[in-house]
PDB file of C-alpha atoms in Angstrom:
ATOM      1  CA  UNK A   1     164.213  78.322 105.473  1.00  0.00           C
ATOM      2  CA  UNK A   2     162.430  81.255 107.128  1.00  0.00           C
ATOM      3  CA  UNK A   3     160.785  83.699 104.780  1.00  0.00           C
ATOM      4  CA  UNK A   4     161.634  87.400 104.829  1.00  0.00           C
ATOM      5  CA  UNK A   5     159.225  89.489 106.893  1.00  0.00           C
ATOM      6  CA  UNK A   6     155.879  89.979 105.195  1.00  0.00           C
ATOM      7  CA  UNK A   7     156.314  87.146 102.675  1.00  0.00           C
ATOM      8  CA  UNK A   8     153.640  84.441 102.679  1.00  0.00           C
ATOM      9  CA  UNK A   9     154.794  81.088 101.348  1.00  0.00           C
ATOM     10  CA  UNK A  10     152.634  78.363  99.823  1.00  0.00           C
ATOM     11  CA  UNK A  11     155.455  75.839 100.163  1.00  0.00           C
ATOM     12  CA  UNK A  12     155.199  74.943 103.852  1.00  0.00           C
ATOM     13  CA  UNK A  13     151.863  73.141 103.889  1.00  0.00           C
ATOM     14  CA  UNK A  14     151.955  69.441 104.789  1.00  0.00           C
ATOM     15  CA  UNK A  15     149.418  66.589 104.736  1.00  0.00           C
ATOM     16  CA  UNK A  16     149.316  66.784 108.540  1.00  0.00           C
ATOM     17  CA  UNK A  17     148.468  70.495 108.485  1.00  0.00           C
ATOM     18  CA  UNK A  18     145.794  69.898 105.835  1.00  0.00           C
ATOM     19  CA  UNK A  19     144.205  67.167 107.957  1.00  0.00           C
ATOM     20  CA  UNK A  20     144.338  69.352 111.081  1.00  0.00           C
ATOM     21  CA  UNK A  21     142.694  72.156 109.173  1.00  0.00           C
ATOM     22  CA  UNK A  22     139.894  69.889 107.977  1.00  0.00           C
ATOM     23  CA  UNK A  23     139.337  68.418 111.441  1.00  0.00           C
ATOM     24  CA  UNK A  24     139.054  71.882 112.992  1.00  0.00           C
ATOM     25  CA  UNK A  25     137.290  73.341 109.953  1.00  0.00           C
ATOM     26  CA  UNK A  26     134.044  74.115 111.781  1.00  0.00           C
ATOM     27  CA  UNK A  27     135.698  77.369 112.897  1.00  0.00           C
ATOM     28  CA  UNK A  28     136.038  78.620 109.312  1.00  0.00           C
ATOM     29  CA  UNK A  29     132.762  77.026 108.264  1.00  0.00           C
ATOM     30  CA  UNK A  30     130.762  78.901 110.897  1.00  0.00           C
ATOM     31  CA  UNK A  31     131.913  82.353 109.860  1.00  0.00           C
ATOM     32  CA  UNK A  32     131.746  81.283 106.206  1.00  0.00           C
ATOM     33  CA  UNK A  33     127.996  80.840 106.634  1.00  0.00           C
ATOM     34  CA  UNK A  34     127.823  84.477 107.801  1.00  0.00           C
ATOM     35  CA  UNK A  35     129.433  85.325 104.467  1.00  0.00           C
ATOM     36  CA  UNK A  36     127.114  83.198 102.345  1.00  0.00           C
ATOM     37  CA  UNK A  37     123.853  84.541 103.783  1.00  0.00           C
ATOM     38  CA  UNK A  38     124.068  88.110 102.399  1.00  0.00           C
ATOM     39  CA  UNK A  39     125.119  86.772  98.978  1.00  0.00           C
ATOM     40  CA  UNK A  40     121.566  85.358  98.658  1.00  0.00           C
ATOM     41  CA  UNK A  41     122.707  82.387  96.581  1.00  0.00           C
ATOM     42  CA  UNK A  42     119.790  80.803  94.737  1.00  0.00           C
ATOM     43  CA  UNK A  43     118.958  77.478  93.137  1.00  0.00           C
ATOM     44  CA  UNK A  44     120.487  77.062  89.688  1.00  0.00           C
ATOM     45  CA  UNK A  45     123.299  79.586  90.165  1.00  0.00           C
ATOM     46  CA  UNK A  46     126.969  79.088  89.320  1.00  0.00           C
ATOM     47  CA  UNK A  47     129.332  79.959  92.175  1.00  0.00           C
ATOM     48  CA  UNK A  48     133.121  80.166  92.566  1.00  0.00           C
ATOM     49  CA  UNK A  49     134.737  79.525  95.969  1.00  0.00           C
ATOM     50  CA  UNK A  50     138.277  80.976  95.919  1.00  0.00           C
ATOM     51  CA  UNK A  51     140.580  79.535  98.566  1.00  0.00           C
ATOM     52  CA  UNK A  52     138.187  76.691  99.243  1.00  0.00           C
ATOM     53  CA  UNK A  53     140.543  74.816 101.580  1.00  0.00           C
ATOM     54  CA  UNK A  54     139.159  71.358 102.245  1.00  0.00           C
ATOM     55  CA  UNK A  55     135.799  72.244 100.711  1.00  0.00           C
ATOM     56  CA  UNK A  56     133.409  72.218 103.658  1.00  0.00           C
ATOM     57  CA  UNK A  57     131.768  75.553 102.776  1.00  0.00           C
ATOM     58  CA  UNK A  58     131.652  74.776  99.043  1.00  0.00           C
ATOM     59  CA  UNK A  59     129.776  71.568  99.868  1.00  0.00           C
ATOM     60  CA  UNK A  60     127.232  73.621 101.824  1.00  0.00           C
ATOM     61  CA  UNK A  61     126.820  76.067  98.922  1.00  0.00           C
ATOM     62  CA  UNK A  62     126.347  73.166  96.500  1.00  0.00           C
ATOM     63  CA  UNK A  63     123.258  72.285  98.524  1.00  0.00           C
ATOM     64  CA  UNK A  64     121.944  75.837  98.033  1.00  0.00           C
ATOM     65  CA  UNK A  65     122.366  75.904  94.232  1.00  0.00           C
ATOM     66  CA  UNK A  66     120.832  72.440  93.851  1.00  0.00           C
ATOM     67  CA  UNK A  67     121.154  70.012  90.944  1.00  0.00           C
ATOM     68  CA  UNK A  68     120.706  72.728  88.310  1.00  0.00           C
ATOM     69  CA  UNK A  69     123.487  74.875  89.747  1.00  0.00           C
ATOM     70  CA  UNK A  70     127.220  74.345  90.021  1.00  0.00           C
ATOM     71  CA  UNK A  71     129.949  75.194  92.543  1.00  0.00           C
ATOM     72  CA  UNK A  72     133.673  75.215  91.756  1.00  0.00           C
ATOM     73  CA  UNK A  73     136.198  75.474  94.572  1.00  0.00           C
ATOM     74  CA  UNK A  74     139.833  76.357  93.885  1.00  0.00           C
ATOM     75  CA  UNK A  75     142.799  76.478  96.233  1.00  0.00           C
ATOM     76  CA  UNK A  76     146.565  76.735  95.619  1.00  0.00           C
ATOM     77  CA  UNK A  77     147.336  74.028  98.192  1.00  0.00           C
ATOM     78  CA  UNK A  78     147.190  70.603  96.551  1.00  0.00           C
ATOM     79  CA  UNK A  79     146.886  68.684  99.823  1.00  0.00           C
ATOM     80  CA  UNK A  80     143.751  70.563 100.780  1.00  0.00           C
ATOM     81  CA  UNK A  81     142.198  70.128  97.349  1.00  0.00           C
ATOM     82  CA  UNK A  82     142.862  66.394  97.647  1.00  0.00           C
ATOM     83  CA  UNK A  83     140.762  66.288 100.827  1.00  0.00           C
ATOM     84  CA  UNK A  84     138.076  68.502  99.264  1.00  0.00           C
ATOM     85  CA  UNK A  85     137.678  66.072  96.370  1.00  0.00           C
ATOM     86  CA  UNK A  86     136.425  63.465  98.830  1.00  0.00           C
ATOM     87  CA  UNK A  87     133.207  65.507  99.030  1.00  0.00           C
ATOM     88  CA  UNK A  88     131.183  63.866  96.285  1.00  0.00           C
ATOM     89  CA  UNK A  89     128.384  65.721  94.472  1.00  0.00           C
ATOM     90  CA  UNK A  90     127.419  66.039  90.813  1.00  0.00           C
ATOM     91  CA  UNK A  91     127.244  69.831  91.092  1.00  0.00           C
ATOM     92  CA  UNK A  92     130.529  70.269  92.972  1.00  0.00           C
ATOM     93  CA  UNK A  93     134.070  70.419  91.560  1.00  0.00           C
ATOM     94  CA  UNK A  94     137.487  71.178  93.067  1.00  0.00           C
ATOM     95  CA  UNK A  95     140.700  72.236  91.338  1.00  0.00           C
ATOM     96  CA  UNK A  96     144.093  73.710  92.166  1.00  0.00           C
ATOM     97  CA  UNK A  97     144.129  77.431  91.442  1.00  0.00           C
ATOM     98  CA  UNK A  98     144.494  80.908  92.886  1.00  0.00           C
ATOM     99  CA  UNK A  99     142.636  84.206  92.797  1.00  0.00           C
ATOM    100  CA  UNK A 100     145.240  86.049  90.751  1.00  0.00           C
ATOM    101  CA  UNK A 101     144.853  83.708  87.752  1.00  0.00           C
ATOM    102  CA  UNK A 102     141.335  82.671  86.742  1.00  0.00           C
ATOM    103  CA  UNK A 103     142.222  82.210  83.062  1.00  0.00           C
ATOM    104  CA  UNK A 104     140.576  78.756  82.982  1.00  0.00           C
ATOM    105  CA  UNK A 105     137.169  80.409  83.482  1.00  0.00           C
ATOM    106  CA  UNK A 106     135.106  82.213  80.847  1.00  0.00           C
ATOM    107  CA  UNK A 107     134.077  85.845  81.042  1.00  0.00           C
ATOM    108  CA  UNK A 108     130.785  86.286  82.917  1.00  0.00           C
ATOM    109  CA  UNK A 109     130.702  82.641  84.029  1.00  0.00           C
ATOM    110  CA  UNK A 110     129.595  83.026  87.659  1.00  0.00           C
ATOM    111  CA  UNK A 111     126.619  84.513  89.452  1.00  0.00           C
ATOM    112  CA  UNK A 112     128.569  84.840  92.699  1.00  0.00           C
ATOM    113  CA  UNK A 113     132.157  84.569  93.948  1.00  0.00           C
ATOM    114  CA  UNK A 114     133.287  84.430  97.571  1.00  0.00           C
ATOM    115  CA  UNK A 115     136.560  84.264  99.524  1.00  0.00           C
ATOM    116  CA  UNK A 116     136.249  82.960 103.083  1.00  0.00           C
ATOM    117  CA  UNK A 117     139.232  84.108 105.210  1.00  0.00           C
ATOM    118  CA  UNK A 118     141.372  84.232 102.068  1.00  0.00           C
ATOM    119  CA  UNK A 119     141.792  87.878 101.034  1.00  0.00           C
ATOM    120  CA  UNK A 120     144.378  88.566 103.773  1.00  0.00           C
ATOM    121  CA  UNK A 121     146.670  85.942 102.196  1.00  0.00           C
ATOM    122  CA  UNK A 122     146.604  87.569  98.730  1.00  0.00           C
ATOM    123  CA  UNK A 123     149.477  89.942  97.933  1.00  0.00           C
ATOM    124  CA  UNK A 124     148.242  91.293  94.588  1.00  0.00           C
ATOM    125  CA  UNK A 125     144.703  92.194  95.582  1.00  0.00           C
ATOM    126  CA  UNK A 126     144.028  94.395  92.559  1.00  0.00           C
ATOM    127  CA  UNK A 127     144.973  91.645  90.117  1.00  0.00           C
ATOM    128  CA  UNK A 128     142.721  89.200  91.954  1.00  0.00           C
ATOM    129  CA  UNK A 129     139.793  91.625  91.905  1.00  0.00           C
ATOM    130  CA  UNK A 130     140.227  92.303  88.191  1.00  0.00           C
ATOM    131  CA  UNK A 131     140.076  88.572  87.518  1.00  0.00           C
ATOM    132  CA  UNK A 132     137.016  88.141  89.738  1.00  0.00           C
ATOM    133  CA  UNK A 133     135.221  91.017  88.020  1.00  0.00           C
ATOM    134  CA  UNK A 134     135.917  89.432  84.629  1.00  0.00           C
ATOM    135  CA  UNK A 135     134.437  86.048  85.532  1.00  0.00           C
ATOM    136  CA  UNK A 136     131.357  87.519  87.229  1.00  0.00           C
ATOM    137  CA  UNK A 137     128.158  87.985  85.246  1.00  0.00           C
ATOM    138  CA  UNK A 138     126.744  91.517  85.018  1.00  0.00           C
ATOM    139  CA  UNK A 139     125.238  92.330  88.445  1.00  0.00           C
ATOM    140  CA  UNK A 140     127.138  89.328  89.863  1.00  0.00           C
ATOM    141  CA  UNK A 141     127.904  89.380  93.581  1.00  0.00           C
ATOM    142  CA  UNK A 142     131.232  89.190  95.400  1.00  0.00           C
ATOM    143  CA  UNK A 143     131.577  88.571  99.119  1.00  0.00           C
ATOM    144  CA  UNK A 144     134.655  88.188 101.276  1.00  0.00           C
ATOM    145  CA  UNK A 145     135.820  88.378 104.847  1.00  0.00           C
ATOM    146  CA  UNK A 146     139.245  89.591 105.821  1.00  0.00           C
ATOM    147  CA  UNK A 147     141.350  90.357 108.858  1.00  0.00           C
ATOM    148  CA  UNK A 148     141.338  94.078 109.597  1.00  0.00           C
ATOM    149  CA  UNK A 149     144.717  95.294 110.927  1.00  0.00           C
ATOM    150  CA  UNK A 150     142.951  97.968 112.947  1.00  0.00           C
ATOM    151  CA  UNK A 151     141.326  95.190 115.046  1.00  0.00           C
ATOM    152  CA  UNK A 152     143.665  92.175 115.469  1.00  0.00           C
ATOM    153  CA  UNK A 153     142.392  88.866 116.836  1.00  0.00           C
ATOM    154  CA  UNK A 154     142.826  88.525 120.605  1.00  0.00           C
ATOM    155  CA  UNK A 155     145.034  85.463 120.095  1.00  0.00           C
ATOM    156  CA  UNK A 156     147.297  87.492 117.801  1.00  0.00           C
ATOM    157  CA  UNK A 157     147.748  90.163 120.475  1.00  0.00           C
ATOM    158  CA  UNK A 158     148.644  87.470 123.016  1.00  0.00           C
ATOM    159  CA  UNK A 159     151.136  85.989 120.557  1.00  0.00           C
ATOM    160  CA  UNK A 160     152.808  89.352 120.024  1.00  0.00           C
ATOM    161  CA  UNK A 161     153.125  89.714 123.788  1.00  0.00           C
ATOM    162  CA  UNK A 162     154.457  86.145 124.099  1.00  0.00           C
ATOM    163  CA  UNK A 163     157.132  86.862 121.491  1.00  0.00           C
ATOM    164  CA  UNK A 164     158.125  89.998 123.410  1.00  0.00           C
ATOM    165  CA  UNK A 165     158.107  88.138 126.740  1.00  0.00           C
ATOM    166  CA  UNK A 166     160.354  85.463 125.201  1.00  0.00           C
ATOM    167  CA  UNK A 167     162.852  88.226 124.378  1.00  0.00           C
ATOM    168  CA  UNK A 168     162.861  87.634 120.616  1.00  0.00           C
ATOM    169  CA  UNK A 169     160.685  90.473 119.330  1.00  0.00           C
ATOM    170  CA  UNK A 170     163.748  91.944 117.616  1.00  0.00           C
ATOM    171  CA  UNK A 171     163.814  88.784 115.424  1.00  0.00           C
ATOM    172  CA  UNK A 172     160.243  89.362 114.308  1.00  0.00           C
ATOM    173  CA  UNK A 173     157.477  90.887 116.437  1.00  0.00           C
ATOM    174  CA  UNK A 174     154.622  88.807 115.027  1.00  0.00           C
ATOM    175  CA  UNK A 175     153.701  85.151 114.573  1.00  0.00           C
ATOM    176  CA  UNK A 176     153.141  85.232 110.804  1.00  0.00           C
ATOM    177  CA  UNK A 177     152.513  87.777 108.049  1.00  0.00           C
ATOM    178  CA  UNK A 178     148.900  88.671 107.276  1.00  0.00           C
ATOM    179  CA  UNK A 179     148.009  91.079 104.469  1.00  0.00           C
ATOM    180  CA  UNK A 180     144.786  92.390 105.965  1.00  0.00           C
ATOM    181  CA  UNK A 181     142.684  95.365 104.862  1.00  0.00           C
ATOM    182  CA  UNK A 182     140.879  98.170 106.653  1.00  0.00           C
ATOM    183  CA  UNK A 183     137.444  99.391 105.638  1.00  0.00           C
ATOM    184  CA  UNK A 184     138.928 102.302 103.686  1.00  0.00           C
ATOM    185  CA  UNK A 185     141.471 100.075 101.941  1.00  0.00           C
ATOM    186  CA  UNK A 186     138.788  97.624 100.869  1.00  0.00           C
ATOM    187  CA  UNK A 187     136.577 100.409  99.613  1.00  0.00           C
ATOM    188  CA  UNK A 188     139.495 101.781  97.562  1.00  0.00           C
ATOM    189  CA  UNK A 189     140.382  98.355  96.090  1.00  0.00           C
ATOM    190  CA  UNK A 190     136.805  97.676  95.026  1.00  0.00           C
ATOM    191  CA  UNK A 191     136.263 101.119  93.521  1.00  0.00           C
ATOM    192  CA  UNK A 192     139.545 100.954  91.588  1.00  0.00           C
ATOM    193  CA  UNK A 193     138.523  97.642  90.043  1.00  0.00           C
ATOM    194  CA  UNK A 194     135.033  98.514  88.869  1.00  0.00           C
ATOM    195  CA  UNK A 195     132.810  97.196  91.674  1.00  0.00           C
ATOM    196  CA  UNK A 196     129.773  99.027  93.039  1.00  0.00           C
ATOM    197  CA  UNK A 197     127.387  99.015  96.026  1.00  0.00           C
ATOM    198  CA  UNK A 198     130.128  98.469  98.604  1.00  0.00           C
ATOM    199  CA  UNK A 199     129.053  97.622 102.123  1.00  0.00           C
ATOM    200  CA  UNK A 200     131.023  96.144 105.009  1.00  0.00           C
ATOM    201  CA  UNK A 201     130.736  95.246 108.665  1.00  0.00           C
ATOM    202  CA  UNK A 202     133.324  94.315 111.294  1.00  0.00           C
ATOM    203  CA  UNK A 203     132.115  91.281 113.232  1.00  0.00           C
ATOM    204  CA  UNK A 204     133.394  89.772 116.469  1.00  0.00           C
ATOM    205  CA  UNK A 205     133.446  85.964 116.469  1.00  0.00           C
ATOM    206  CA  UNK A 206     133.977  83.960 119.651  1.00  0.00           C
ATOM    207  CA  UNK A 207     136.105  80.810 119.546  1.00  0.00           C
ATOM    208  CA  UNK A 208     136.541  78.321 122.381  1.00  0.00           C
ATOM    209  CA  UNK A 209     139.667  76.160 122.543  1.00  0.00           C
ATOM    210  CA  UNK A 210     140.494  73.373 124.962  1.00  0.00           C
ATOM    211  CA  UNK A 211     143.947  74.731 125.744  1.00  0.00           C
ATOM    212  CA  UNK A 212     146.808  76.807 124.354  1.00  0.00           C
ATOM    213  CA  UNK A 213     148.240  73.921 122.347  1.00  0.00           C
ATOM    214  CA  UNK A 214     144.961  73.282 120.491  1.00  0.00           C
ATOM    215  CA  UNK A 215     144.708  77.001 119.704  1.00  0.00           C
ATOM    216  CA  UNK A 216     148.272  77.025 118.377  1.00  0.00           C
ATOM    217  CA  UNK A 217     147.631  73.904 116.264  1.00  0.00           C
ATOM    218  CA  UNK A 218     144.620  75.607 114.690  1.00  0.00           C
ATOM    219  CA  UNK A 219     146.660  78.776 114.057  1.00  0.00           C
ATOM    220  CA  UNK A 220     149.410  76.764 112.373  1.00  0.00           C
ATOM    221  CA  UNK A 221     146.966  74.807 110.197  1.00  0.00           C
ATOM    222  CA  UNK A 222     145.043  77.890 109.091  1.00  0.00           C
ATOM    223  CA  UNK A 223     148.325  79.653 108.195  1.00  0.00           C
ATOM    224  CA  UNK A 224     149.429  76.598 106.121  1.00  0.00           C
ATOM    225  CA  UNK A 225     152.880  76.396 107.709  1.00  0.00           C
ATOM    226  CA  UNK A 226     153.706  80.109 107.870  1.00  0.00           C
ATOM    227  CA  UNK A 227     152.890  80.282 111.580  1.00  0.00           C
ATOM    228  CA  UNK A 228     156.027  81.016 113.726  1.00  0.00           C
ATOM    229  CA  UNK A 229     158.050  79.871 110.713  1.00  0.00           C
ATOM    230  CA  UNK A 230     160.637  82.635 111.168  1.00  0.00           C
ATOM    231  CA  UNK A 231     161.651  81.243 114.554  1.00  0.00           C
ATOM    232  CA  UNK A 232     163.905  78.342 115.500  1.00  0.00           C
ATOM    233  CA  UNK A 233     162.439  75.293 117.297  1.00  0.00           C
ATOM    234  CA  UNK A 234     163.879  76.572 120.592  1.00  0.00           C
ATOM    235  CA  UNK A 235     162.347  80.012 120.049  1.00  0.00           C
ATOM    236  CA  UNK A 236     158.996  78.479 119.142  1.00  0.00           C
ATOM    237  CA  UNK A 237     158.965  76.557 122.405  1.00  0.00           C
ATOM    238  CA  UNK A 238     159.740  79.761 124.305  1.00  0.00           C
ATOM    239  CA  UNK A 239     156.830  81.478 122.576  1.00  0.00           C
ATOM    240  CA  UNK A 240     154.536  78.517 123.244  1.00  0.00           C
ATOM    241  CA  UNK A 241     155.269  78.568 126.976  1.00  0.00           C
ATOM    242  CA  UNK A 242     154.819  82.338 127.242  1.00  0.00           C
ATOM    243  CA  UNK A 243     151.615  82.185 125.197  1.00  0.00           C
ATOM    244  CA  UNK A 244     150.168  79.402 127.373  1.00  0.00           C
ATOM    245  CA  UNK A 245     150.721  81.535 130.485  1.00  0.00           C
ATOM    246  CA  UNK A 246     149.138  84.617 128.933  1.00  0.00           C
ATOM    247  CA  UNK A 247     145.981  83.030 127.496  1.00  0.00           C
ATOM    248  CA  UNK A 248     145.020  81.502 130.841  1.00  0.00           C
ATOM    249  CA  UNK A 249     143.499  84.926 131.540  1.00  0.00           C
ATOM    250  CA  UNK A 250     140.794  83.953 129.020  1.00  0.00           C
ATOM    251  CA  UNK A 251     139.933  80.643 130.717  1.00  0.00           C
ATOM    252  CA  UNK A 252     136.202  80.014 131.269  1.00  0.00           C
ATOM    253  CA  UNK A 253     134.404  76.820 132.346  1.00  0.00           C
ATOM    254  CA  UNK A 254     134.005  76.003 128.630  1.00  0.00           C
ATOM    255  CA  UNK A 255     137.691  76.511 127.781  1.00  0.00           C
ATOM    256  CA  UNK A 256     139.864  79.324 126.454  1.00  0.00           C
ATOM    257  CA  UNK A 257     137.407  81.870 125.062  1.00  0.00           C
ATOM    258  CA  UNK A 258     138.836  84.443 122.653  1.00  0.00           C
ATOM    259  CA  UNK A 259     137.409  86.852 120.112  1.00  0.00           C
ATOM    260  CA  UNK A 260     138.430  87.023 116.463  1.00  0.00           C
ATOM    261  CA  UNK A 261     137.511  89.988 114.308  1.00  0.00           C
ATOM    262  CA  UNK A 262     136.698  89.778 110.604  1.00  0.00           C
ATOM    263  CA  UNK A 263     135.490  92.456 108.239  1.00  0.00           C
ATOM    264  CA  UNK A 264     132.736  91.155 105.950  1.00  0.00           C
ATOM    265  CA  UNK A 265     132.448  93.062 102.659  1.00  0.00           C
ATOM    266  CA  UNK A 266     130.077  92.781  99.712  1.00  0.00           C
ATOM    267  CA  UNK A 267     129.969  94.396  96.246  1.00  0.00           C
ATOM    268  CA  UNK A 268     128.392  93.910  92.814  1.00  0.00           C
ATOM    269  CA  UNK A 269     129.594  94.050  89.284  1.00  0.00           C
ATOM    270  CA  UNK A 270     127.670  96.732  87.426  1.00  0.00           C
ATOM    271  CA  UNK A 271     124.541  95.352  85.649  1.00  0.00           C
ATOM    272  CA  UNK A 272     125.669  96.805  82.287  1.00  0.00           C
ATOM    273  CA  UNK A 273     129.316  95.739  82.668  1.00  0.00           C
ATOM    274  CA  UNK A 274     130.389  92.917  80.342  1.00  0.00           C
TER     275      UNK A 274
END
């Protein structure tokens, strides 16, 4: 059944969506590497990847920490964790879990924690940040990227227009709920939960898709079944047709070329904070 507006469900993911996400995972992996660089992860460190998905970025980070380090990836979606566990390494582990409950981990267990395109799916951001602060070592680093509602992705703007053009914007004006954060909101969340040295940057990332259908498949997989979920099959087809017409304006010789915008933010736990 459709979810009420603004509610993000974890119950709609399917094995097919998980596989699609993994197959197209280079999109997330590329901007995940922009997140990992400023964290300056070193050999021997212990790192937590929250919302690891199918584990591609965690596998990369495991190579950075080397045999004396350790990376743990958690995700609430069992089908994606199942795929992640196919990535074999002695210093890499995957489990089902979510940011709001890190009780399985000890205080001050990790040198660094990151969330790659995950924070905008978390409803209780303060609870998640309190848990992350607890499991970080003193001076431990946290990095995340998040959708900023003040700068929506180009594809999201086209989808809003497609929903309006299909005449169903009164049903719901958007394709799926996203709980994004502006620069000021992030700064407030971090300060309220004991983090210091806040810095952030809004980055434009260019994606190229073969056609409208491949873009929509990626959007559905990355939203783990919440994408257009409030609409009937007939309404979804109306949106798809309208969207395909609109995005042709972004056609280049390489394909449909659209910009996504993510805010990258970094903080530290205080060095004297246990």
